[in-house]
GROMACS .gro file of C-alpha atoms in nm:
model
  294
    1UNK     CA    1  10.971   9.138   8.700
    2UNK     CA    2  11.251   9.232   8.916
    3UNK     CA    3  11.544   9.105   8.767
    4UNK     CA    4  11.928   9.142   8.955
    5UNK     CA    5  12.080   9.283   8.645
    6UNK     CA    6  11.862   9.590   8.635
    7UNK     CA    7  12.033   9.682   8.989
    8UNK     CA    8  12.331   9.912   9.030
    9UNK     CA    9  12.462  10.029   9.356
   10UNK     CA   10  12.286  10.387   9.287
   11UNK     CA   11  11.962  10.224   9.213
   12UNK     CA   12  11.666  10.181   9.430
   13UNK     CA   13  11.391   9.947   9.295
   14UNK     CA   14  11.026  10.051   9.434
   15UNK     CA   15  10.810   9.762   9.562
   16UNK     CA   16  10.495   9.955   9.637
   17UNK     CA   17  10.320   9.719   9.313
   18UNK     CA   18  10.447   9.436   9.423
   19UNK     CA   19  10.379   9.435   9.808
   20UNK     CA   20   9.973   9.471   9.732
   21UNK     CA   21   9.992   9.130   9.519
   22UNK     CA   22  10.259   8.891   9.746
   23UNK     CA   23  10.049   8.713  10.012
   24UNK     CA   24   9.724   8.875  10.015
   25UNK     CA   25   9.497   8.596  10.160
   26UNK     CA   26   9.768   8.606  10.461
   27UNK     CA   27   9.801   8.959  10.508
   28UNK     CA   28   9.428   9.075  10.466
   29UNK     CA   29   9.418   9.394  10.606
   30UNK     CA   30   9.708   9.573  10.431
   31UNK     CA   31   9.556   9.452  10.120
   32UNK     CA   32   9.227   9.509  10.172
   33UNK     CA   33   9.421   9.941  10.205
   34UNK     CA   34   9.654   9.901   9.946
   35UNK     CA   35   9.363   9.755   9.686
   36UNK     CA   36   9.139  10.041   9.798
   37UNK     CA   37   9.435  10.305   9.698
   38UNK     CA   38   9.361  10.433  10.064
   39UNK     CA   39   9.780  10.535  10.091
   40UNK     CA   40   9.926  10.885  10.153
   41UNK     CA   41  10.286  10.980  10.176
   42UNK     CA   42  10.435  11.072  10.509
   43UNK     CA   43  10.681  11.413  10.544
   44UNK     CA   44  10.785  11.269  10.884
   45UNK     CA   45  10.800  10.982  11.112
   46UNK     CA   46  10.535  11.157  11.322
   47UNK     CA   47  10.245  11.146  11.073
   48UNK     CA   48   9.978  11.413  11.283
   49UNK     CA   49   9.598  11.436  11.155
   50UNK     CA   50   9.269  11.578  11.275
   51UNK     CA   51   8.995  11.396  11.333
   52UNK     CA   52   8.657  11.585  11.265
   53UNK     CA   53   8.342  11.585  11.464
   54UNK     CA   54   8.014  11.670  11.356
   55UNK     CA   55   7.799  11.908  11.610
   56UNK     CA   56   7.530  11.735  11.792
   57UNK     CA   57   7.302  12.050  11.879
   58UNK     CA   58   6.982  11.854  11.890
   59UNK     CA   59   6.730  12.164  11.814
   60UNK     CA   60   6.849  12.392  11.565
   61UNK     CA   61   6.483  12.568  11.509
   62UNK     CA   62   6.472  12.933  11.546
   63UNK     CA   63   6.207  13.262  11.529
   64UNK     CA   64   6.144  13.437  11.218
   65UNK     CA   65   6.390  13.719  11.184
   66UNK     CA   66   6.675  13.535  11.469
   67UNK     CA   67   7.039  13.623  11.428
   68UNK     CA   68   7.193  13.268  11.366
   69UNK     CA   69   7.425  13.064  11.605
   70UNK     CA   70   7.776  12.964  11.462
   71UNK     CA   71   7.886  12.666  11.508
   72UNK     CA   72   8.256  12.537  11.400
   73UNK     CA   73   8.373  12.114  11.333
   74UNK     CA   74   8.544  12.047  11.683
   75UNK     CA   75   8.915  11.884  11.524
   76UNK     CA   76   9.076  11.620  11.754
   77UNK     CA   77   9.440  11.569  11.674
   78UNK     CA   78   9.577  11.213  11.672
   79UNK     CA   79   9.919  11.124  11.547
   80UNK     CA   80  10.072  10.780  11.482
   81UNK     CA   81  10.453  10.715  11.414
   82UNK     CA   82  10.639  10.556  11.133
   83UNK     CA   83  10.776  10.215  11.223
   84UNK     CA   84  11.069  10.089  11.001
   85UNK     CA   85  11.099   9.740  10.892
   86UNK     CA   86  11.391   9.596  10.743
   87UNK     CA   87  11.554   9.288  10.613
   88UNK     CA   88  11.865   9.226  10.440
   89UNK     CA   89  11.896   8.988  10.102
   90UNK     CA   90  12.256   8.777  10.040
   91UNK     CA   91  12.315   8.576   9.728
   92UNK     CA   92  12.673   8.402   9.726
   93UNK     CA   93  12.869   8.422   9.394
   94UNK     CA   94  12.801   8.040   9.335
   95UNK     CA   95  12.446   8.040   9.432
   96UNK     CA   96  12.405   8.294   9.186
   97UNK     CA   97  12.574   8.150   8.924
   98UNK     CA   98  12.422   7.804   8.998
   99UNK     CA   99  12.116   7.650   8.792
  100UNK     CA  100  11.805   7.610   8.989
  101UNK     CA  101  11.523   7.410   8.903
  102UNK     CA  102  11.239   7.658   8.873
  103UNK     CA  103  11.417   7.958   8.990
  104UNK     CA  104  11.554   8.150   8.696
  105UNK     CA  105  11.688   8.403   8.941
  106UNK     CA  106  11.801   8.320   9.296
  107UNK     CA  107  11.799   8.670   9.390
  108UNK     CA  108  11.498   8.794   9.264
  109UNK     CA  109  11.335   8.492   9.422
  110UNK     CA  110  11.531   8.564   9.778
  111UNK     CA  111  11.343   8.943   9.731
  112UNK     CA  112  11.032   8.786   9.643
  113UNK     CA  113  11.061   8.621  10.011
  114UNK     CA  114  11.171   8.897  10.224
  115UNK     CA  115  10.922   9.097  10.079
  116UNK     CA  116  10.664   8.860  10.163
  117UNK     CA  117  10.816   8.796  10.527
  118UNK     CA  118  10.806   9.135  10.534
  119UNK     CA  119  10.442   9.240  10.466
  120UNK     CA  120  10.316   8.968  10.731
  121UNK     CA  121  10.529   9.127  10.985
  122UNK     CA  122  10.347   9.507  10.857
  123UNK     CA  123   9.991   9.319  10.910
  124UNK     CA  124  10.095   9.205  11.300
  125UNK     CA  125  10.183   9.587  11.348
  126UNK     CA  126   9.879   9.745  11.138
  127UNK     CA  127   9.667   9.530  11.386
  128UNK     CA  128   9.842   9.470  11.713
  129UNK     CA  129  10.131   9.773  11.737
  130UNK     CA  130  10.136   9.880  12.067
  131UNK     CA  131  10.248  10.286  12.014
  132UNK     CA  132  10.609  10.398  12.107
  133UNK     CA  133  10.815  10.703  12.010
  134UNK     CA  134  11.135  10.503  12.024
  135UNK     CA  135  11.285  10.739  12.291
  136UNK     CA  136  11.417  10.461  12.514
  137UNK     CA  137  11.616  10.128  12.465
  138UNK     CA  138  11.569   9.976  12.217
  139UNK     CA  139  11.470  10.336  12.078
  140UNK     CA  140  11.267  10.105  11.768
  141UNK     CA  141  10.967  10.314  11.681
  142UNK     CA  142  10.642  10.168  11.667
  143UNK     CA  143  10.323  10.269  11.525
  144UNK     CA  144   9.966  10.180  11.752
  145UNK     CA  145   9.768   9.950  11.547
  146UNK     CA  146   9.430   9.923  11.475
  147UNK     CA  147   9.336   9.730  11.830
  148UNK     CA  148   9.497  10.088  12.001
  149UNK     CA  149   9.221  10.340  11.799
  150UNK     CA  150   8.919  10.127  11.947
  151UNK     CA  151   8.788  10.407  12.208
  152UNK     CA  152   8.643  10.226  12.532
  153UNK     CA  153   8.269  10.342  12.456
  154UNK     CA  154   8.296  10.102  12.143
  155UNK     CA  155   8.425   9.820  12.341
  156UNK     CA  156   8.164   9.514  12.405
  157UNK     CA  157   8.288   9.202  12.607
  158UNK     CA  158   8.134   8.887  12.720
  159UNK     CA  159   8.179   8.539  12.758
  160UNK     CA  160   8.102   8.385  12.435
  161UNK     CA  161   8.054   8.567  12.081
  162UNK     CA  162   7.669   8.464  12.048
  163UNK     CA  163   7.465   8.665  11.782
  164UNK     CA  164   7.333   8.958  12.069
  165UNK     CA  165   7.702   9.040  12.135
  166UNK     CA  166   7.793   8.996  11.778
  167UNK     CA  167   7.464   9.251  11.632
  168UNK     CA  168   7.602   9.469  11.965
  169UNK     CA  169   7.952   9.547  11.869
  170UNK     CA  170   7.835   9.656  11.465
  171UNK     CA  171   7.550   9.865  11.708
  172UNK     CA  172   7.869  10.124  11.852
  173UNK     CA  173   7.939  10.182  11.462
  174UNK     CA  174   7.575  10.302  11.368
  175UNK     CA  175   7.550  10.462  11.688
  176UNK     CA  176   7.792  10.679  11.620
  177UNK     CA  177   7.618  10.791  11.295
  178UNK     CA  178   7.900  10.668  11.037
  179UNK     CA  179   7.625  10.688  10.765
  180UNK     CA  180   7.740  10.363  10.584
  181UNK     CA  181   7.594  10.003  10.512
  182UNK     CA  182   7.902   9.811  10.484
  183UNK     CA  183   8.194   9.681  10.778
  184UNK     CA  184   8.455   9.445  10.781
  185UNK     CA  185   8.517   9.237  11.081
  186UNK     CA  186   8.866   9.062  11.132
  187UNK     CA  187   8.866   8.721  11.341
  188UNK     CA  188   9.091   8.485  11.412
  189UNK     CA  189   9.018   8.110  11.405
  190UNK     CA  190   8.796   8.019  11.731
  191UNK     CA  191   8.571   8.350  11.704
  192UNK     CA  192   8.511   8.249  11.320
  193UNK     CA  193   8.396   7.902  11.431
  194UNK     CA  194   8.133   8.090  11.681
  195UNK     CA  195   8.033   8.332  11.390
  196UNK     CA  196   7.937   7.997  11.197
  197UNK     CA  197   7.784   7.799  11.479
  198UNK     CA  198   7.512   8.094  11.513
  199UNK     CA  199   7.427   8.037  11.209
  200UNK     CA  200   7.467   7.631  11.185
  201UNK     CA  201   7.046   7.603  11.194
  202UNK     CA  202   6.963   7.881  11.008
  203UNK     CA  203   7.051   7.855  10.665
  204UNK     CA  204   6.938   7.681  10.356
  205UNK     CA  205   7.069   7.452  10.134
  206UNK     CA  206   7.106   7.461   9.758
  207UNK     CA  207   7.292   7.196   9.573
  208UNK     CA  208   7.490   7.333   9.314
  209UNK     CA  209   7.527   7.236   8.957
  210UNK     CA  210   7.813   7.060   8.930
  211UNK     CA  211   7.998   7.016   9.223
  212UNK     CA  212   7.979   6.872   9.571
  213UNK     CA  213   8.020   7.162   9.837
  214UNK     CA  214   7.932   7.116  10.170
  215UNK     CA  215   7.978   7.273  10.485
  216UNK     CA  216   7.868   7.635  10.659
  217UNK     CA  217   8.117   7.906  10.579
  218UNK     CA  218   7.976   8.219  10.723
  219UNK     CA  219   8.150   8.514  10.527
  220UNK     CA  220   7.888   8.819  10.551
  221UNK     CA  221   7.640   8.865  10.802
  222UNK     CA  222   7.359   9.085  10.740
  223UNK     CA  223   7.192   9.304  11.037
  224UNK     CA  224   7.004   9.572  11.086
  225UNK     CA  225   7.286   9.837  11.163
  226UNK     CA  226   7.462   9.709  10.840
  227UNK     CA  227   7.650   9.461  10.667
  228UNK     CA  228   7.947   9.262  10.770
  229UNK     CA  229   8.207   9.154  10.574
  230UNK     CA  230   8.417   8.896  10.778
  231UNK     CA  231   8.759   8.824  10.705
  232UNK     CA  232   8.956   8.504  10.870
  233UNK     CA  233   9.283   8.657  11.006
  234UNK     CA  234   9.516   8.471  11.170
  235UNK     CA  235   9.716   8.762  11.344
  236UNK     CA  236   9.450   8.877  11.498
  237UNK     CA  237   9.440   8.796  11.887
  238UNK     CA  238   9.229   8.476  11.959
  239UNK     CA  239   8.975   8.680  12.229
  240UNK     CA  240   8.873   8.966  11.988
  241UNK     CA  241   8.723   9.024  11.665
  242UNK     CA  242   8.744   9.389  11.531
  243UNK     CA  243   8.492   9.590  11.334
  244UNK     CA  244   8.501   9.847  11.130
  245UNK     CA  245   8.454  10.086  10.830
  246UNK     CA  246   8.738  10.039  10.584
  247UNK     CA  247   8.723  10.388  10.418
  248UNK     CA  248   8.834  10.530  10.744
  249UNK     CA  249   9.173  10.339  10.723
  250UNK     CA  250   9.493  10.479  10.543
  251UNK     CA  251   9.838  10.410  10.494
  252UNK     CA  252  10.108  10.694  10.540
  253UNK     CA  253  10.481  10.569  10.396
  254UNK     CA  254  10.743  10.790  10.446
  255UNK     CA  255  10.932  10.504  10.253
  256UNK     CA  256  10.777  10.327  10.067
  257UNK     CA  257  10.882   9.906  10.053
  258UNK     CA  258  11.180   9.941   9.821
  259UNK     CA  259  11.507   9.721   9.776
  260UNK     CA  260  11.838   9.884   9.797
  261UNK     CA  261  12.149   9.690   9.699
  262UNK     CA  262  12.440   9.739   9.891
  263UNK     CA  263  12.798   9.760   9.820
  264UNK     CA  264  12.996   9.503   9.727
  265UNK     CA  265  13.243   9.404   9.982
  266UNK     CA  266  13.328   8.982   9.909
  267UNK     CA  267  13.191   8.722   9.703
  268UNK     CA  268  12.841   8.783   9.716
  269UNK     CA  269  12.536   9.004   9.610
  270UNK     CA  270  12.433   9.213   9.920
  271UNK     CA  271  12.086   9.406   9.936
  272UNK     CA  272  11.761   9.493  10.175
  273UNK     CA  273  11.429   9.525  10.144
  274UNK     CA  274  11.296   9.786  10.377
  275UNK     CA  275  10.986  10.003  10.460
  276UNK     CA  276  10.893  10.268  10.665
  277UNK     CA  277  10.487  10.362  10.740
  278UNK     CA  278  10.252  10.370  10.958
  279UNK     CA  279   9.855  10.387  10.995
  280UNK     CA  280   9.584  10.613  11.016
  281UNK     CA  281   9.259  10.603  11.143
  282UNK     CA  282   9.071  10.854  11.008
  283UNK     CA  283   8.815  10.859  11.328
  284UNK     CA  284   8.846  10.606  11.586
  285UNK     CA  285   8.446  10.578  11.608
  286UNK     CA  286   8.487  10.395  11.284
  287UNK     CA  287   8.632  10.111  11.509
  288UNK     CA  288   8.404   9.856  11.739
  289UNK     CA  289   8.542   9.553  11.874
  290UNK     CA  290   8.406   9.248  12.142
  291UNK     CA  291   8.644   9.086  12.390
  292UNK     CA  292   8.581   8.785  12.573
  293UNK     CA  293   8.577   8.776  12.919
  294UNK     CA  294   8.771   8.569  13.093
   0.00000   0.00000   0.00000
Protein backbone atom coordinates (compact mmCIF):
# COMPACT_ATOMS: atom_id res chain seq x y z
CA UNK A 1 0.00 0.00 0.00
CA UNK A 2 1.31 3.36 -0.63
CA UNK A 3 1.29 5.08 2.44
CA UNK A 4 2.43 9.21 2.73
CA UNK A 5 4.78 8.49 5.53
CA UNK A 6 7.02 6.21 3.54
CA UNK A 7 7.73 9.46 1.25
CA UNK A 8 10.69 11.78 1.67
CA UNK A 9 11.57 14.51 -0.66
CA UNK A 10 14.52 12.17 -2.14
CA UNK A 11 12.17 9.36 -2.65
CA UNK A 12 10.47 8.23 -5.73
CA UNK A 13 7.71 5.58 -5.27
CA UNK A 14 7.33 3.26 -8.56
CA UNK A 15 3.74 2.65 -9.73
CA UNK A 16 4.47 0.23 -12.54
CA UNK A 17 2.34 -2.67 -10.05
CA UNK A 18 -0.13 -0.60 -9.38
CA UNK A 19 -1.07 1.02 -12.82
CA UNK A 20 -1.80 -2.76 -14.36
CA UNK A 21 -4.53 -3.31 -11.45
CA UNK A 22 -6.40 0.49 -11.17
CA UNK A 23 -9.19 0.55 -13.80
CA UNK A 24 -8.66 -2.31 -15.97
CA UNK A 25 -12.22 -2.92 -17.37
CA UNK A 26 -11.88 0.96 -18.47
CA UNK A 27 -8.56 0.98 -19.81
CA UNK A 28 -8.52 -2.46 -21.71
CA UNK A 29 -5.82 -2.22 -23.91
CA UNK A 30 -2.95 -1.11 -21.63
CA UNK A 31 -3.95 -3.92 -19.50
CA UNK A 32 -4.50 -6.39 -21.76
CA UNK A 33 0.05 -5.26 -22.44
CA UNK A 34 0.86 -4.77 -19.06
CA UNK A 35 -0.89 -8.39 -17.96
CA UNK A 36 0.91 -9.99 -20.90
CA UNK A 37 4.46 -8.54 -19.46
CA UNK A 38 4.74 -7.27 -23.19
CA UNK A 39 6.90 -3.86 -21.64
CA UNK A 40 10.49 -2.84 -22.52
CA UNK A 41 12.42 0.07 -21.21
CA UNK A 42 13.10 3.03 -23.44
CA UNK A 43 16.96 4.73 -23.58
CA UNK A 44 15.29 7.71 -25.32
CA UNK A 45 12.22 9.53 -26.16
CA UNK A 46 12.67 8.31 -29.74
CA UNK A 47 12.17 4.57 -29.16
CA UNK A 48 13.47 3.20 -33.04
CA UNK A 49 12.79 -0.65 -33.99
CA UNK A 50 12.91 -2.85 -37.06
CA UNK A 51 10.28 -4.48 -38.31
CA UNK A 52 11.16 -7.89 -40.07
CA UNK A 53 9.85 -9.32 -43.24
CA UNK A 54 9.86 -12.72 -44.29
CA UNK A 55 10.97 -13.38 -48.17
CA UNK A 56 8.20 -14.28 -50.44
CA UNK A 57 10.30 -16.10 -53.28
CA UNK A 58 7.49 -18.35 -54.34
CA UNK A 59 9.78 -21.28 -55.99
CA UNK A 60 12.74 -22.06 -54.13
CA UNK A 61 13.39 -25.61 -56.08
CA UNK A 62 16.71 -26.02 -57.60
CA UNK A 63 19.02 -28.75 -59.85
CA UNK A 64 21.05 -31.27 -58.23
CA UNK A 65 24.49 -29.88 -57.63
CA UNK A 66 23.08 -25.69 -57.90
CA UNK A 67 25.08 -23.09 -56.03
CA UNK A 68 22.33 -21.68 -53.62
CA UNK A 69 20.67 -18.14 -53.72
CA UNK A 70 21.06 -15.95 -50.49
CA UNK A 71 18.51 -14.36 -49.36
CA UNK A 72 18.62 -11.78 -46.22
CA UNK A 73 15.13 -10.59 -43.73
CA UNK A 74 14.36 -7.12 -45.47
CA UNK A 75 14.24 -4.77 -41.82
CA UNK A 76 11.82 -1.78 -42.01
CA UNK A 77 12.59 0.81 -39.38
CA UNK A 78 9.67 2.43 -37.53
CA UNK A 79 10.10 4.63 -34.53
CA UNK A 80 7.45 6.01 -32.13
CA UNK A 81 8.11 8.82 -29.47
CA UNK A 82 7.72 8.97 -25.77
CA UNK A 83 4.77 11.10 -24.71
CA UNK A 84 4.88 12.40 -21.05
CA UNK A 85 1.91 12.54 -18.90
CA UNK A 86 1.71 14.28 -15.78
CA UNK A 87 -0.43 15.32 -12.93
CA UNK A 88 0.24 16.96 -9.79
CA UNK A 89 -1.26 15.65 -6.15
CA UNK A 90 -2.04 18.53 -3.17
CA UNK A 91 -3.16 17.55 0.28
CA UNK A 92 -3.71 20.70 2.65
CA UNK A 93 -2.32 20.38 6.23
CA UNK A 94 -5.98 20.06 7.59
CA UNK A 95 -7.22 17.72 5.03
CA UNK A 96 -4.51 15.63 5.99
CA UNK A 97 -4.86 15.73 9.41
CA UNK A 98 -8.69 15.42 9.16
CA UNK A 99 -10.66 12.00 9.79
CA UNK A 100 -12.33 10.65 6.77
CA UNK A 101 -14.89 8.17 6.69
CA UNK A 102 -13.36 5.32 4.71
CA UNK A 103 -10.24 6.99 3.69
CA UNK A 104 -7.49 6.16 6.13
CA UNK A 105 -5.17 8.26 4.02
CA UNK A 106 -6.28 11.31 2.00
CA UNK A 107 -3.19 11.30 0.11
CA UNK A 108 -2.69 7.97 -0.79
CA UNK A 109 -6.30 7.98 -1.90
CA UNK A 110 -5.71 11.48 -4.01
CA UNK A 111 -2.64 9.13 -5.80
CA UNK A 112 -4.88 6.34 -6.13
CA UNK A 113 -7.02 8.89 -8.42
CA UNK A 114 -4.51 10.59 -10.46
CA UNK A 115 -3.11 7.46 -11.19
CA UNK A 116 -6.26 6.18 -12.39
CA UNK A 117 -7.08 9.57 -14.36
CA UNK A 118 -3.95 9.02 -15.55
CA UNK A 119 -3.93 5.53 -17.16
CA UNK A 120 -7.36 6.41 -19.05
CA UNK A 121 -5.71 9.34 -20.54
CA UNK A 122 -2.45 6.58 -21.64
CA UNK A 123 -5.38 4.26 -23.24
CA UNK A 124 -6.86 7.47 -25.49
CA UNK A 125 -3.12 7.90 -26.67
CA UNK A 126 -2.16 4.02 -27.01
CA UNK A 127 -5.27 4.01 -29.38
CA UNK A 128 -5.91 7.37 -30.93
CA UNK A 129 -2.27 9.41 -30.65
CA UNK A 130 -1.87 11.16 -33.62
CA UNK A 131 2.37 11.17 -33.94
CA UNK A 132 4.31 14.46 -33.24
CA UNK A 133 7.97 15.14 -32.41
CA UNK A 134 7.03 18.11 -30.27
CA UNK A 135 9.19 20.49 -32.43
CA UNK A 136 6.56 23.23 -32.67
CA UNK A 137 4.14 25.06 -30.20
CA UNK A 138 3.04 23.50 -27.96
CA UNK A 139 6.37 21.38 -28.49
CA UNK A 140 4.19 18.32 -26.27
CA UNK A 141 5.41 15.09 -27.75
CA UNK A 142 3.09 12.58 -28.80
CA UNK A 143 3.35 9.04 -29.58
CA UNK A 144 1.02 7.55 -32.90
CA UNK A 145 -1.33 5.13 -31.51
CA UNK A 146 -2.46 2.02 -32.54
CA UNK A 147 -5.22 3.54 -35.24
CA UNK A 148 -1.71 5.29 -36.96
CA UNK A 149 0.20 1.54 -37.53
CA UNK A 150 -2.97 0.23 -39.55
CA UNK A 151 -1.24 0.24 -43.20
CA UNK A 152 -3.97 1.15 -45.95
CA UNK A 153 -3.86 -2.49 -47.59
CA UNK A 154 -5.44 -3.68 -44.17
CA UNK A 155 -8.06 -1.10 -44.20
CA UNK A 156 -11.83 -2.42 -45.04
CA UNK A 157 -14.76 0.20 -45.04
CA UNK A 158 -18.37 0.04 -45.71
CA UNK A 159 -21.57 1.13 -44.67
CA UNK A 160 -22.63 -1.09 -41.97
CA UNK A 161 -20.41 -3.75 -39.94
CA UNK A 162 -22.46 -6.91 -41.28
CA UNK A 163 -20.69 -10.37 -40.81
CA UNK A 164 -18.89 -10.25 -44.71
CA UNK A 165 -17.14 -7.00 -43.67
CA UNK A 166 -16.61 -8.21 -40.20
CA UNK A 167 -14.93 -12.07 -41.49
CA UNK A 168 -13.10 -9.39 -44.18
CA UNK A 169 -11.15 -7.21 -41.90
CA UNK A 170 -9.72 -10.61 -39.59
CA UNK A 171 -9.07 -11.85 -43.65
CA UNK A 172 -5.97 -8.82 -44.03
CA UNK A 173 -4.49 -10.55 -40.73
CA UNK A 174 -4.28 -14.21 -42.18
CA UNK A 175 -3.46 -12.83 -45.40
CA UNK A 176 -0.57 -11.58 -44.34
CA UNK A 177 0.57 -14.99 -42.96
CA UNK A 178 0.74 -13.97 -39.08
CA UNK A 179 0.62 -17.78 -38.34
CA UNK A 180 -1.74 -17.38 -35.26
CA UNK A 181 -5.41 -18.45 -34.26
CA UNK A 182 -6.23 -15.82 -31.87
CA UNK A 183 -7.12 -11.61 -32.35
CA UNK A 184 -8.56 -9.13 -30.31
CA UNK A 185 -10.88 -6.62 -31.74
CA UNK A 186 -11.57 -3.25 -29.84
CA UNK A 187 -15.15 -1.56 -30.43
CA UNK A 188 -16.82 1.01 -29.11
CA UNK A 189 -20.54 0.93 -28.22
CA UNK A 190 -22.66 1.11 -31.65
CA UNK A 191 -20.19 -1.36 -33.63
CA UNK A 192 -20.59 -3.87 -30.52
CA UNK A 193 -24.39 -3.66 -30.87
CA UNK A 194 -23.89 -4.67 -34.80
CA UNK A 195 -21.37 -7.48 -33.74
CA UNK A 196 -24.44 -8.86 -31.59
CA UNK A 197 -27.27 -8.22 -33.99
CA UNK A 198 -25.39 -10.67 -36.58
CA UNK A 199 -25.61 -12.99 -34.37
CA UNK A 200 -29.25 -12.21 -32.68
CA UNK A 201 -30.79 -15.53 -34.77
CA UNK A 202 -28.08 -17.66 -34.59
CA UNK A 203 -27.42 -18.85 -31.30
CA UNK A 204 -28.80 -21.25 -28.83
CA UNK A 205 -30.14 -21.11 -25.65
CA UNK A 206 -29.24 -22.94 -22.47
CA UNK A 207 -30.81 -22.09 -19.20
CA UNK A 208 -28.46 -22.15 -16.57
CA UNK A 209 -28.58 -23.72 -13.21
CA UNK A 210 -29.32 -21.30 -10.99
CA UNK A 211 -29.73 -18.07 -12.27
CA UNK A 212 -31.79 -16.05 -14.70
CA UNK A 213 -29.44 -14.64 -17.57
CA UNK A 214 -30.77 -13.41 -20.54
CA UNK A 215 -29.75 -11.48 -23.34
CA UNK A 216 -27.02 -11.92 -26.46
CA UNK A 217 -23.59 -10.75 -25.44
CA UNK A 218 -21.36 -11.55 -28.30
CA UNK A 219 -17.70 -11.67 -26.80
CA UNK A 220 -15.68 -14.11 -29.29
CA UNK A 221 -16.46 -14.77 -32.70
CA UNK A 222 -15.13 -17.73 -34.31
CA UNK A 223 -14.14 -17.72 -38.25
CA UNK A 224 -12.28 -19.37 -40.44
CA UNK A 225 -9.11 -17.03 -40.50
CA UNK A 226 -9.17 -17.24 -36.61
CA UNK A 227 -10.60 -16.32 -33.48
CA UNK A 228 -11.77 -13.05 -32.18
CA UNK A 229 -11.63 -11.88 -28.96
CA UNK A 230 -13.80 -8.64 -28.71
CA UNK A 231 -13.31 -6.17 -26.18
CA UNK A 232 -16.03 -3.17 -25.50
CA UNK A 233 -13.88 0.03 -25.44
CA UNK A 234 -15.23 3.12 -24.99
CA UNK A 235 -12.23 5.30 -26.32
CA UNK A 236 -12.24 3.84 -29.26
CA UNK A 237 -13.76 6.07 -32.18
CA UNK A 238 -17.51 5.23 -32.79
CA UNK A 239 -16.88 4.40 -36.88
CA UNK A 240 -14.05 1.79 -36.38
CA UNK A 241 -13.35 -1.34 -34.72
CA UNK A 242 -9.62 -2.46 -34.71
CA UNK A 243 -8.12 -5.91 -35.04
CA UNK A 244 -5.32 -7.37 -34.18
CA UNK A 245 -2.66 -9.80 -32.77
CA UNK A 246 -1.78 -8.80 -29.22
CA UNK A 247 1.75 -10.38 -29.08
CA UNK A 248 2.80 -7.85 -31.60
CA UNK A 249 2.07 -4.93 -29.12
CA UNK A 250 4.67 -3.56 -26.52
CA UNK A 251 5.15 -0.93 -24.18
CA UNK A 252 8.52 1.10 -24.11
CA UNK A 253 8.75 3.50 -20.68
CA UNK A 254 11.51 5.59 -20.48
CA UNK A 255 9.76 6.45 -17.06
CA UNK A 256 7.98 4.40 -15.77
CA UNK A 257 4.39 5.80 -13.78
CA UNK A 258 6.05 6.86 -10.54
CA UNK A 259 5.04 9.58 -7.83
CA UNK A 260 7.53 12.14 -6.86
CA UNK A 261 6.82 14.40 -3.89
CA UNK A 262 7.79 17.78 -4.13
CA UNK A 263 9.19 20.25 -1.84
CA UNK A 264 7.56 21.71 0.72
CA UNK A 265 6.89 25.30 0.23
CA UNK A 266 3.33 26.20 2.60
CA UNK A 267 0.87 24.30 4.40
CA UNK A 268 0.38 21.45 2.35
CA UNK A 269 1.72 18.05 0.96
CA UNK A 270 2.80 18.66 -2.72
CA UNK A 271 3.53 15.64 -5.20
CA UNK A 272 2.93 14.22 -9.03
CA UNK A 273 2.29 11.31 -10.54
CA UNK A 274 3.89 11.16 -13.92
CA UNK A 275 4.85 8.80 -16.85
CA UNK A 276 6.65 8.81 -19.81
CA UNK A 277 6.18 5.80 -22.75
CA UNK A 278 5.14 5.11 -25.71
CA UNK A 279 4.04 2.07 -28.04
CA UNK A 280 5.30 -0.34 -30.30
CA UNK A 281 4.00 -2.25 -32.91
CA UNK A 282 6.04 -4.90 -33.58
CA UNK A 283 4.72 -5.19 -37.45
CA UNK A 284 1.96 -3.10 -38.55
CA UNK A 285 0.47 -6.19 -40.64
CA UNK A 286 -0.52 -7.41 -37.25
CA UNK A 287 -3.16 -4.55 -37.41
CA UNK A 288 -6.66 -4.73 -39.59
CA UNK A 289 -9.33 -2.40 -39.00
CA UNK A 290 -13.10 -1.55 -40.86
CA UNK A 291 -14.36 2.02 -41.14
CA UNK A 292 -17.72 2.99 -41.96
CA UNK A 293 -18.46 4.92 -44.73
CA UNK A 294 -20.14 7.79 -44.49
Amino acid sequence: MIKTDSFTNLEKVSLATEIGLVAPTDTPLYSLILNLGQVDQATSPVVVWREKTLDTTNDISVPEGANPVFYQSNRAEISNYCEIFLKGVEVSGSASASSIAGIPDLMASEVADRLAEMKVNIEKALINGVKNDGSQTPYIRRMGGLISFVPEGNKVTGANLDEANFKATVKKLWENGLGINEYVALVNADLKEAIDAIYDAKYQYIAPMQDNYFGLVVRRVQTNYGNVNIILNRHMPVDKMVVFDPAYLRIANLREPVFEPLAKTGDSVKGQVVAELTLKVLSPKAIAMFELTV
